Coordinates of C-alpha atoms and ligand atoms in Angstrom, one line a residue:
Chain A
X1 CA 67.1 -70.7 23.0
X2 CA 68.1 -68.7 19.8
X3 CA 67.9 -65.0 20.1
X4 CA 66.8 -63.4 23.6
X5 CA 63.3 -62.7 23.7
X6 CA 61.6 -59.2 22.8
X7 CA 59.2 -59.3 25.5
X8 CA 59.1 -62.0 28.1
X9 CA 56.6 -62.5 30.8
X10 CA 57.7 -64.6 34.1
X11 CA 55.1 -66.4 36.3
X12 CA 52.6 -63.6 35.9
X13 CA 49.9 -64.0 38.2
X14 CA 47.0 -61.2 38.7
X15 CA 44.1 -61.0 40.9
X16 CA 41.5 -58.7 40.7
X17 CA 39.4 -57.9 43.7
X18 CA 35.7 -57.7 43.0
X19 CA 33.5 -54.8 44.4
X20 CA 31.9 -57.5 46.5
X21 CA 35.3 -58.2 48.1
X22 CA 35.7 -61.3 46.4
X23 CA 39.1 -62.5 44.6
X24 CA 39.0 -63.4 41.0
X25 CA 42.0 -64.7 39.6
X26 CA 42.6 -63.3 36.0
X27 CA 45.9 -64.7 35.3
X28 CA 47.5 -67.8 36.7
X29 CA 51.1 -68.2 36.1
X30 CA 51.5 -67.0 32.8
X31 CA 54.9 -67.7 30.9
X32 CA 55.7 -66.3 27.5
X33 CA 58.5 -65.5 25.3
X34 CA 58.3 -63.3 22.3
X35 CA 61.0 -63.4 19.9
X36 CA 62.3 -60.1 18.1
X37 CA 60.5 -59.1 14.9
X38 CA 57.9 -62.0 15.4
X39 CA 54.1 -62.1 14.5
X40 CA 52.4 -63.8 17.9
X41 CA 48.8 -64.1 18.2
X42 CA 46.9 -65.0 21.8
X43 CA 43.8 -67.1 21.3
X44 CA 41.5 -67.9 23.9
X45 CA 38.1 -67.9 25.2
X46 CA 36.2 -64.4 26.2
X47 CA 37.7 -63.3 29.7
X48 CA 40.5 -65.6 29.5
X49 CA 42.6 -62.8 30.2
X50 CA 44.2 -61.5 27.1
X51 CA 43.4 -58.0 27.6
X52 CA 45.1 -58.3 31.1
X53 CA 48.2 -59.4 29.6
X54 CA 48.1 -56.5 27.1
X55 CA 47.7 -54.0 30.1
X56 CA 50.3 -55.8 32.0
X57 CA 52.8 -55.4 29.1
X58 CA 52.0 -51.8 28.6
X59 CA 52.6 -50.9 32.2
X60 CA 48.6 -49.8 32.5
X61 CA 48.5 -52.5 35.4
X62 CA 50.7 -54.0 37.7
X63 CA 50.5 -57.8 38.1
X64 CA 50.0 -59.0 41.5
X65 CA 53.0 -61.7 40.9
X66 CA 55.8 -62.1 38.5
X67 CA 57.6 -59.7 36.3
X68 CA 57.4 -58.3 32.7
X69 CA 60.5 -58.1 31.0
X70 CA 61.5 -56.1 27.7
X71 CA 64.7 -56.2 26.4
X72 CA 66.1 -57.8 28.9
X73 CA 65.0 -55.2 31.5
X74 CA 62.4 -55.2 34.1
X75 CA 59.3 -53.4 32.5
X76 CA 56.7 -54.1 35.3
X77 CA 54.5 -51.2 35.5
X78 CA 56.0 -48.8 33.3
X79 CA 54.3 -47.0 30.7
X80 CA 55.3 -45.6 27.3
X81 CA 57.7 -48.6 25.9
X82 CA 55.0 -50.4 23.7
X83 CA 52.1 -49.3 21.2
X84 CA 49.1 -50.4 22.4
X85 CA 45.8 -50.5 20.5
X86 CA 43.2 -51.2 22.9
X87 CA 40.0 -53.1 22.3
X88 CA 38.2 -49.9 21.1
X89 CA 39.8 -47.3 18.3
X90 CA 39.4 -44.4 21.1
X91 CA 40.1 -41.7 18.5
X92 CA 39.5 -38.5 20.1
X93 CA 36.5 -36.9 18.5
X94 CA 37.6 -33.2 18.6
X95 CA 40.8 -33.8 16.8
X96 CA 41.3 -34.6 12.9
X97 CA 42.4 -38.0 11.6
X98 CA 45.8 -36.5 11.0
X99 CA 45.8 -34.9 14.4
X100 CA 44.8 -38.4 16.1
X101 CA 47.3 -40.4 14.5
X102 CA 50.2 -37.9 15.4
X103 CA 49.1 -38.3 19.4
X104 CA 51.7 -40.6 20.2
X105 CA 54.5 -38.0 18.4
X106 CA 53.1 -35.6 20.3
X107 CA 53.4 -36.9 23.8
X108 CA 57.1 -37.9 22.7
X109 CA 57.7 -34.0 22.2
X110 CA 57.5 -33.7 18.7
X111 CA 56.3 -30.4 17.6
X112 CA 52.6 -30.6 16.0
X113 CA 53.8 -28.8 12.4
X114 CA 56.7 -31.7 12.3
X115 CA 54.5 -34.4 13.5
X116 CA 52.0 -33.9 11.0
X117 CA 54.3 -33.3 7.8
X118 CA 56.1 -36.7 9.1
X119 CA 52.9 -38.6 9.5
X120 CA 50.8 -37.3 6.3
X121 CA 52.6 -39.7 3.6
X122 CA 51.6 -42.9 5.9
X123 CA 48.0 -41.9 5.9
X124 CA 48.3 -41.4 1.8
X125 CA 50.1 -44.6 1.7
X126 CA 47.5 -46.8 4.1
X127 CA 44.5 -45.7 2.5
X128 CA 43.6 -42.5 4.5
X129 CA 44.6 -40.0 1.9
X130 CA 41.9 -37.1 1.7
X131 CA 40.8 -37.7 5.2
X132 CA 43.3 -36.2 7.0
X133 CA 41.5 -33.3 8.3
X134 CA 38.1 -35.5 8.5
X135 CA 37.0 -35.9 12.1
X136 CA 36.4 -39.5 13.4
X137 CA 32.7 -39.4 13.5
X138 CA 32.6 -39.0 9.6
X139 CA 34.7 -42.3 9.0
X140 CA 33.9 -45.7 8.4
X141 CA 34.6 -48.5 11.1
X142 CA 37.3 -49.6 8.9
X143 CA 39.1 -46.2 8.5
X144 CA 38.7 -45.6 12.2
X145 CA 40.7 -49.0 12.9
X146 CA 43.1 -47.7 10.1
X147 CA 43.4 -44.5 11.8
X148 CA 44.1 -46.2 15.5
X149 CA 46.4 -48.7 14.0
X150 CA 48.4 -45.8 12.4
X151 CA 48.6 -44.0 15.6
X152 CA 49.7 -47.1 17.3
X153 CA 52.4 -47.5 14.3
X154 CA 53.8 -44.3 14.3
X155 CA 54.4 -44.2 17.8
X156 CA 57.3 -46.1 16.6
X157 CA 57.7 -48.3 19.5
X158 CA 59.3 -51.6 18.5
X159 CA 56.9 -53.6 20.1
X160 CA 52.9 -53.4 19.1
X161 CA 50.2 -54.8 21.1
X162 CA 46.8 -55.1 18.9
X163 CA 44.0 -56.3 21.0
X164 CA 41.2 -57.5 18.4
X165 CA 42.1 -54.6 16.2
X166 CA 39.5 -56.1 13.5
X167 CA 36.9 -57.5 15.7
X168 CA 34.2 -54.9 14.6
X169 CA 34.7 -55.6 10.8
X170 CA 32.8 -57.4 7.9
X171 CA 34.5 -60.2 6.1
X172 CA 35.7 -58.1 3.1
X173 CA 37.4 -55.3 5.0
X174 CA 39.0 -57.8 7.5
X175 CA 40.6 -59.6 4.7
X176 CA 42.0 -56.2 3.5
X177 CA 43.2 -55.0 6.8
X178 CA 45.0 -58.1 7.5
X179 CA 47.0 -57.8 4.0
X180 CA 47.6 -54.1 5.1
X181 CA 48.6 -55.0 8.6
X182 CA 51.3 -57.7 6.9
X183 CA 52.4 -54.9 4.6
X184 CA 53.1 -52.5 7.7
X185 CA 54.5 -55.4 9.8
X186 CA 57.0 -55.9 7.3
X187 CA 57.8 -52.4 6.4
X188 CA 58.3 -51.4 9.9
X189 CA 59.9 -54.5 11.6
X190 CA 58.0 -54.5 14.5
X191 CA 57.4 -57.2 17.0
X192 CA 53.8 -57.9 17.0
X193 CA 51.6 -59.1 19.7
X194 CA 48.1 -59.9 18.6
X195 CA 44.8 -60.9 19.9
X196 CA 41.7 -62.3 18.1
X197 CA 39.1 -64.6 18.2
X198 CA 39.0 -65.7 15.1
X199 CA 41.4 -68.8 14.7
X200 CA 41.7 -68.4 10.8
X201 CA 43.0 -64.9 11.3
X202 CA 45.4 -66.0 13.6
X203 CA 47.2 -69.1 11.5
X204 CA 47.0 -66.8 8.4
X205 CA 49.0 -63.9 10.3
X206 CA 51.0 -65.4 12.9
X207 CA 54.7 -66.9 13.3
X208 CA 53.4 -68.4 16.9
X209 CA 49.9 -69.1 18.5
X210 CA 49.5 -69.1 22.2
X211 CA 46.4 -70.8 23.0
X212 CA 45.0 -69.7 26.4
X213 CA 42.1 -71.1 28.7
X214 CA 40.1 -69.1 31.4
X215 CA 39.4 -69.7 34.8
X216 CA 42.0 -69.1 35.7
X217 CA 43.6 -67.4 32.8
X218 CA 46.8 -69.5 31.6
X219 CA 48.8 -70.4 28.4
X220 CA 47.9 -74.0 27.5
X221 CA 49.6 -74.4 24.5
X222 CA 52.0 -72.7 22.1
X223 CA 52.1 -73.7 18.3
X224 CA 54.7 -72.6 16.0
X225 CA 53.3 -71.9 12.3
X226 CA 55.5 -73.1 9.9
X227 CA 54.0 -71.4 6.6
X228 CA 56.2 -69.5 4.2
X229 CA 55.7 -66.0 3.9
X230 CA 54.3 -64.3 1.8
X231 CA 51.5 -65.9 2.3
X232 CA 48.8 -66.2 -0.4
X233 CA 45.1 -65.9 0.5
X234 CA 44.4 -69.6 -1.2
X235 CA 46.7 -70.7 1.8
X236 CA 43.6 -71.1 3.8
X237 CA 42.7 -74.1 1.2
X238 CA 45.9 -76.0 2.1
X239 CA 46.0 -78.9 4.4
X240 CA 48.9 -77.6 6.2
X241 CA 46.9 -74.7 7.3
X242 CA 43.7 -76.4 8.0
X243 CA 46.0 -78.8 9.9
X244 CA 47.0 -75.9 12.3
X245 CA 43.8 -74.6 12.5
X246 CA 42.2 -77.9 13.5
X247 CA 44.7 -78.0 16.0
X248 CA 43.8 -74.6 17.1
X249 CA 40.2 -75.3 17.4
X250 CA 41.1 -78.6 19.3
X251 CA 43.0 -76.9 22.1
X252 CA 40.3 -74.3 22.4
X253 CA 37.5 -76.8 22.4
X254 CA 39.8 -79.1 25.2
X255 CA 40.3 -76.1 27.3
X256 CA 36.4 -75.6 27.3
X257 CA 35.7 -79.3 28.1
X258 CA 38.3 -79.5 30.9
X259 CA 37.2 -76.6 32.7
X260 CA 33.4 -78.0 32.2
X261 CA 34.5 -81.1 33.9
X262 CA 36.3 -79.3 36.6
X263 CA 33.1 -77.9 37.8
X264 CA 30.8 -81.0 37.3
Chain B
X1 CA 33.4 -85.4 26.9
X2 CA 30.7 -87.3 25.5
X3 CA 28.8 -87.0 28.8
X4 CA 29.2 -83.2 29.0
X5 CA 27.7 -83.1 25.3
X6 CA 24.9 -85.2 25.8
X7 CA 23.8 -83.4 29.0
X8 CA 23.9 -80.2 27.0
X9 CA 22.0 -81.6 24.0
X10 CA 19.2 -82.6 26.4
X11 CA 18.7 -79.0 27.5
X12 CA 17.9 -77.5 24.0
X13 CA 15.7 -74.3 24.2
X14 CA 12.7 -75.7 22.1
X15 CA 12.3 -78.8 23.5
X16 CA 12.7 -77.7 27.1
X17 CA 10.2 -74.7 27.2
X18 CA 7.4 -76.6 25.5
X19 CA 7.8 -79.6 28.1
X20 CA 8.3 -77.6 31.1
X21 CA 5.3 -75.4 30.0
X22 CA 5.9 -71.9 29.0
X23 CA 4.2 -69.4 31.2
X24 CA 1.0 -68.1 28.9
X25 CA 1.1 -65.1 26.5
X26 CA -0.2 -62.0 27.9
X27 CA -3.3 -60.8 26.5
X28 CA -2.4 -58.3 23.6
X29 CA -5.4 -56.2 21.8
X30 CA -5.4 -56.5 18.3
X31 CA -3.2 -54.9 15.8
X32 CA -4.6 -51.4 15.0
X33 CA -3.1 -49.8 11.5
X34 CA -3.2 -46.1 11.5
X35 CA -1.6 -43.0 9.8
X36 CA 1.7 -42.0 11.7
X37 CA 0.9 -38.4 13.3
X38 CA 2.0 -35.6 11.8
X39 CA 1.5 -32.0 12.2
X40 CA 1.6 -29.9 8.7
X41 CA 4.5 -26.8 9.4
X42 CA 3.1 -23.5 8.7
X43 CA 5.5 -21.3 6.4
X44 CA 7.7 -19.1 8.4
X45 CA 5.7 -15.8 7.4
X46 CA 2.4 -17.2 8.8
X47 CA 4.4 -18.2 12.1
X48 CA 5.6 -14.5 12.2
X49 CA 2.2 -13.3 11.7
X50 CA 0.7 -15.3 14.3
X51 CA 3.6 -14.0 16.9
X52 CA 3.1 -10.1 15.9
X53 CA -0.8 -10.6 16.0
X54 CA -0.4 -11.8 19.5
X55 CA 1.9 -9.0 20.6
X56 CA -0.5 -6.1 19.2
X57 CA -3.5 -8.1 20.6
X58 CA -1.9 -8.2 24.2
X59 CA -0.7 -4.4 24.2
X60 CA -3.8 -3.5 22.2
X61 CA -6.2 -5.3 24.8
X62 CA -3.9 -3.6 28.0
X63 CA -4.5 -0.3 26.6
X64 CA -8.0 -0.8 25.9
X65 CA -8.6 -2.4 29.4
X66 CA -6.9 0.7 31.0
X67 CA -9.0 2.9 28.7
X68 CA -12.5 1.4 29.7
X69 CA -11.2 1.2 33.7
X70 CA -11.3 -2.5 33.4
X71 CA -7.6 -2.5 34.6
X72 CA -6.4 0.3 37.2
X73 CA -4.3 2.4 35.3
X74 CA -2.7 3.9 38.3
X75 CA -1.2 0.5 39.4
X76 CA -1.1 -1.1 35.8
X77 CA -0.1 1.9 33.7
X78 CA -0.7 1.5 30.1
X79 CA 1.1 1.1 26.6
X80 CA 0.7 4.5 25.6
X81 CA 2.0 6.2 28.9
X82 CA 5.0 3.5 28.7
X83 CA 6.0 4.7 25.4
X84 CA 5.8 8.6 26.4
X85 CA 8.1 7.8 29.4
X86 CA 10.3 5.6 27.4
X87 CA 11.1 8.6 25.2
X88 CA 12.0 10.7 28.2
X89 CA 13.6 8.0 29.8
X90 CA 16.1 7.9 27.0
X91 CA 16.3 11.6 26.1
X92 CA 16.4 13.3 29.8
X93 CA 16.6 10.2 32.0
X94 CA 19.7 8.0 32.8
X95 CA 18.3 4.9 30.2
X96 CA 21.8 4.4 28.9
X97 CA 24.0 5.1 31.7
X98 CA 21.8 2.6 33.9
X99 CA 21.8 0.0 31.3
X100 CA 25.6 0.4 30.6
X101 CA 26.0 0.1 34.5
X102 CA 24.2 -3.2 34.9
X103 CA 25.4 -4.7 31.4
X104 CA 29.3 -4.0 32.5
X105 CA 28.2 -5.8 36.2
X106 CA 26.5 -8.8 34.6
X107 CA 29.6 -9.2 32.2
X108 CA 32.0 -9.0 34.8
X109 CA 30.4 -11.5 36.9
X110 CA 29.7 -14.0 34.1
X111 CA 33.2 -14.0 33.0
X112 CA 34.8 -14.4 35.9
X113 CA 32.3 -16.8 37.5
X114 CA 32.4 -18.8 34.6
X115 CA 36.4 -19.0 34.2
X116 CA 36.7 -19.4 37.8
X117 CA 34.1 -22.4 37.9
X118 CA 35.3 -23.8 34.8
X119 CA 38.9 -24.1 36.3
X120 CA 37.7 -25.4 39.3
X121 CA 36.0 -28.0 38.1
X122 CA 38.8 -28.9 36.0
X123 CA 41.0 -29.0 39.2
X124 CA 39.2 -32.2 40.6
X125 CA 40.7 -34.2 37.9
X126 CA 44.1 -34.1 39.3
X127 CA 43.4 -35.8 42.7
X128 CA 40.3 -37.8 44.0
X129 CA 41.0 -37.0 47.4
X130 CA 41.1 -33.6 46.8
X131 CA 37.5 -34.0 44.9
X132 CA 36.2 -36.2 47.9
X133 CA 37.2 -33.6 50.6
X134 CA 36.0 -30.6 48.7
X135 CA 32.4 -32.5 47.6
X136 CA 30.5 -31.6 50.5
X137 CA 31.4 -28.0 50.9
X138 CA 30.4 -27.7 47.2
X139 CA 27.2 -29.3 47.9
X140 CA 26.4 -26.9 50.9
X141 CA 27.4 -23.9 48.9
X142 CA 25.2 -24.8 46.0
X143 CA 22.1 -25.5 48.3
X144 CA 22.4 -21.8 49.8
X145 CA 20.2 -19.4 48.3
X146 CA 23.0 -17.3 47.2
X147 CA 20.9 -13.9 46.9
X148 CA 19.9 -14.2 50.7
X149 CA 23.6 -13.3 51.1
X150 CA 23.1 -10.1 49.0
X151 CA 23.1 -7.6 52.0
X152 CA 26.2 -9.4 53.4
X153 CA 28.0 -9.1 50.2
X154 CA 26.9 -5.2 49.8
X155 CA 28.4 -4.6 53.3
X156 CA 31.7 -6.3 52.3
X157 CA 32.1 -5.4 48.8
X158 CA 30.2 -2.0 49.1
X159 CA 27.5 -0.2 47.4
X160 CA 29.8 -0.3 43.8
X161 CA 30.3 -2.5 40.9
X162 CA 32.1 -4.8 42.9
X163 CA 29.2 -6.0 45.1
X164 CA 27.2 -6.7 41.9
X165 CA 29.9 -8.4 40.2
X166 CA 30.4 -10.6 43.4
X167 CA 26.8 -11.3 43.3
X168 CA 26.8 -12.5 40.0
X169 CA 30.0 -14.6 40.6
X170 CA 28.4 -16.5 43.5
X171 CA 25.7 -17.6 41.4
X172 CA 27.7 -18.8 38.2
X173 CA 30.7 -19.9 39.8
X174 CA 29.4 -22.8 41.4
X175 CA 27.2 -23.8 38.4
X176 CA 30.3 -24.2 36.3
X177 CA 32.2 -25.6 38.5
X178 CA 29.9 -28.7 38.9
X179 CA 29.0 -29.4 35.4
X180 CA 32.6 -29.2 34.4
X181 CA 33.2 -31.5 37.4
X182 CA 30.9 -33.9 35.9
X183 CA 32.6 -33.6 32.4
X184 CA 35.7 -34.8 34.5
X185 CA 33.7 -37.5 35.8
X186 CA 32.5 -38.4 32.4
X187 CA 36.1 -38.6 30.7
X188 CA 36.6 -42.0 29.3
X189 CA 39.0 -44.2 31.2
X190 CA 40.0 -45.9 28.1
X191 CA 41.1 -42.8 26.8
X192 CA 43.3 -42.0 29.7
X193 CA 44.7 -45.5 29.4
X194 CA 45.3 -45.0 25.6
X195 CA 47.1 -41.3 26.6
X196 CA 49.3 -43.6 29.5
X197 CA 50.0 -46.3 27.3
X198 CA 51.7 -43.6 25.2
X199 CA 53.7 -42.6 27.9
X200 CA 52.0 -39.3 28.6
X201 CA 52.4 -37.4 31.7
X202 CA 49.8 -36.2 33.9
X203 CA 50.2 -32.8 32.5
X204 CA 49.9 -33.8 28.9
X205 CA 46.7 -36.2 29.8
X206 CA 45.0 -32.8 31.5
X207 CA 45.7 -30.7 28.5
X208 CA 45.5 -32.8 25.5
X209 CA 42.7 -35.2 26.9
X210 CA 40.7 -33.6 30.2
X211 CA 40.5 -29.8 29.2
X212 CA 39.3 -30.7 25.6
X213 CA 36.9 -33.3 26.6
X214 CA 35.3 -31.1 29.4
X215 CA 35.3 -27.8 27.3
X216 CA 31.9 -28.5 26.1
X217 CA 30.4 -29.6 29.4
X218 CA 31.8 -25.9 30.3
X219 CA 30.5 -24.2 27.4
X220 CA 26.9 -25.7 27.8
X221 CA 26.3 -23.5 30.9
X222 CA 27.1 -20.2 29.5
X223 CA 23.5 -19.6 28.4
X224 CA 22.4 -20.2 31.8
X225 CA 25.2 -18.4 33.5
X226 CA 24.5 -15.1 31.8
X227 CA 21.1 -15.2 33.0
X228 CA 22.4 -15.8 36.4
X229 CA 25.0 -12.9 36.3
X230 CA 22.5 -10.8 35.0
X231 CA 19.9 -11.8 37.9
X232 CA 23.1 -11.2 40.3
X233 CA 23.4 -7.9 39.4
X234 CA 19.8 -6.5 39.4
X235 CA 19.4 -8.1 42.9
X236 CA 22.7 -6.2 44.0
X237 CA 21.3 -2.8 42.6
X238 CA 18.2 -3.6 44.4
X239 CA 19.7 -3.7 47.5
X240 CA 21.7 -0.6 47.5
X241 CA 23.3 0.9 44.5
X242 CA 23.5 4.5 43.1
X243 CA 23.2 3.0 39.5
X244 CA 21.6 0.3 37.2
X245 CA 18.3 -1.0 35.8
X246 CA 17.8 -2.5 39.1
X247 CA 17.8 0.7 41.2
X248 CA 15.8 2.5 38.6
X249 CA 13.2 -0.3 38.5
X250 CA 13.3 0.0 42.7
X251 CA 13.1 3.7 42.7
X252 CA 10.3 4.2 40.2
X253 CA 8.3 1.4 42.1
X254 CA 8.7 3.4 45.4
X255 CA 7.6 6.6 43.6
X256 CA 4.7 5.0 41.9
X257 CA 6.2 5.7 38.7
X258 CA 4.6 2.8 37.1
X259 CA 5.3 3.7 33.4
X260 CA 8.7 3.9 34.4
X261 CA 9.2 0.9 35.8
X262 CA 7.7 -0.9 32.8
X263 CA 10.2 1.2 30.8
X264 CA 13.1 -0.2 33.0
X265 CA 11.8 -3.7 32.7
X266 CA 11.7 -3.5 28.8
X267 CA 15.2 -2.0 28.7
X268 CA 16.4 -4.8 30.7
X269 CA 14.8 -7.3 28.9
X270 CA 16.0 -6.1 25.8
X271 CA 19.5 -6.2 27.5
X272 CA 18.9 -9.8 28.5
X273 CA 17.7 -11.2 25.1
X274 CA 21.1 -9.5 23.4
X275 CA 23.3 -10.9 25.8
X276 CA 21.4 -14.2 25.7
X277 CA 21.7 -14.3 21.7
X278 CA 25.4 -12.7 21.7
X279 CA 26.5 -15.8 24.0
X280 CA 24.8 -18.7 22.0
X281 CA 26.4 -17.3 19.0
X282 CA 29.5 -17.6 21.0
X283 CA 28.6 -21.0 22.4
X284 CA 28.0 -22.2 18.8
X285 CA 31.4 -20.9 17.7
X286 CA 33.4 -22.4 20.6
X287 CA 31.6 -25.9 20.5
X288 CA 32.7 -25.9 16.5
X289 CA 36.0 -25.3 17.5
X290 CA 36.4 -27.4 20.2
X291 CA 34.3 -30.6 18.8
X292 CA 35.7 -30.0 15.6
Ligands
LIG301 N1 38.8 -54.4 36.7 C1 38.5 -55.6 36.9 N2 37.9 -55.9 38.0 C2 37.6 -57.2 38.2 N3 37.7 -58.2 37.3 C3 38.3 -57.7 35.9 C4 38.6 -56.3 35.8 N4 38.9 -56.5 34.7 C5 38.6 -57.7 34.0 N5 38.4 -58.6 35.1 C6 38.4 -59.9 34.9 O1 39.2 -60.5 34.3 C7 39.0 -61.5 33.5 C8 39.9 -61.3 32.2 O2 39.6 -60.0 31.4 P1 40.4 -59.7 30.2 O3 39.4 -58.4 29.8 O4 41.6 -59.6 30.1 O5 39.5 -60.9 29.4 P2 39.9 -61.1 27.8 O6 40.5 -62.2 27.4 O7 40.6 -59.9 27.1 O8 38.0 -61.2 26.9 P3 37.8 -60.4 25.8 O9 37.9 -61.5 24.6 O10 36.1 -60.6 26.1 O11 38.2 -59.2 25.6 C9 37.6 -61.5 33.0 O12 36.8 -62.5 33.5 C10 37.0 -60.3 33.7 O13 36.0 -60.3 33.9
LIG302 MG1 39.8 -58.2 25.9

């Protein structure tokens, strides 16, 4: 194809051993290729293995079968290559916002004072100014998510995995966070893989959408989103946009009914 | 597709419930509207007044009972005699030497026991195999009544300060270790994943996550430990010692100087309260720095 992919999953299978001894197939032959600098979304029903894919890419889980390739190298089971925002914000309650955000820099060997000086302008730029010395417990949900996102981005990896970063937010905050994320994506020139349950969000943000199905977890379709950027909010009202959204919903629905028929 | 859809529609919740015959509603007592129960809080001075009054009544009652003979003053002594003895105990006796001896043993046992126990508890994070191997030994050690070993400890460590410190340590180390270990087990696995996803080494996860996450657990037992260390020191002195409030109490009891027993117990209690308050203060200070 065109440029070589930034991240690639080749025939990734994963089976979990359940406590009762039975085997559960979470991923059944997932092939994915993510081009550098693109914004890619994974959508699919709960339990289809989206977080499992992320854990495999981040090296936190070694798949039972298959390989994860990053920048052309076998990266299966190696940590420290990607910024990963897990499904929860996971801010450390005993650290201030600023010190939470520099965690990745600290782990990569930066001195605390240097890291703080480097991170502070970003805090101000991305709407956390004045809260650098606050503790996570005193932040609103949106601010916590922003802090977690900044921590992920300041780790300064070229690849960023975001697992439902806006799942717990109200619609208004969510909208603002999406704009903010797009701005950051453009500022930092990252490759972003994004998980969401909100089809509209996926269409609005992504260049490519991978639709997954559950039991066993697999990718059932890959859609390009050929909408021009920057994308105004009103884009959601255009027929192009709704055509893609309907297509996604259809694929998700199809996945579900195919599964129901299998069981019947 | 349509078959599936119609099959699901048939199982709509409302219809299904009424046609199957819902289980009968359990009998409920009728609604009873009442006020939210609420106690009126007294002003602080009134509370203090009652506290002081209670103390005066207790001491006065004791004195009165001893004076009228209702209480045998030989066995129970009386407040006036205790007060007189107290003056002598401080002016001519060993009150300060004894108190300092006991305090020193307590503090050393407390500090060493807590520090070692906390470090031991934290060490379990490094290897689950090691933790599993050591587990039964810890439980055994915990269930031994450590004070029963006091005579042995005195034999091994001598009748000096070391044996009292050792007893205080034996009592505190296990409490700290077990509590900190609970903290280790409560470290959020997702936080660990986060650290590892950022490429952290085990040492980094330990120092940046496990230690700060477990410190509140270690700190929460400080107040318990200071009391245990004091118990260890006093019991050590009971068994064999040349100084200390424990020795003073035992000695006075054996020579029927009951007023002196009360004096030493009072000094011991006062010391215990002071140490408890100091440790509570330390605990709050540390927690503020650790949590925030
Ligand atoms: N440690 C585990 N042991 C056994 N099964 C697991 C384990 N972790 C995940 N699973 C199973 O694997 C499947 C995929 O889980 P995963 O967390 O990847 O789903 P997901 O797509 O991220 O779901 P959601 O959208 O709800 O976050 C689920 O059905 C889950 O029950
Ligand atoms: Mg998930």
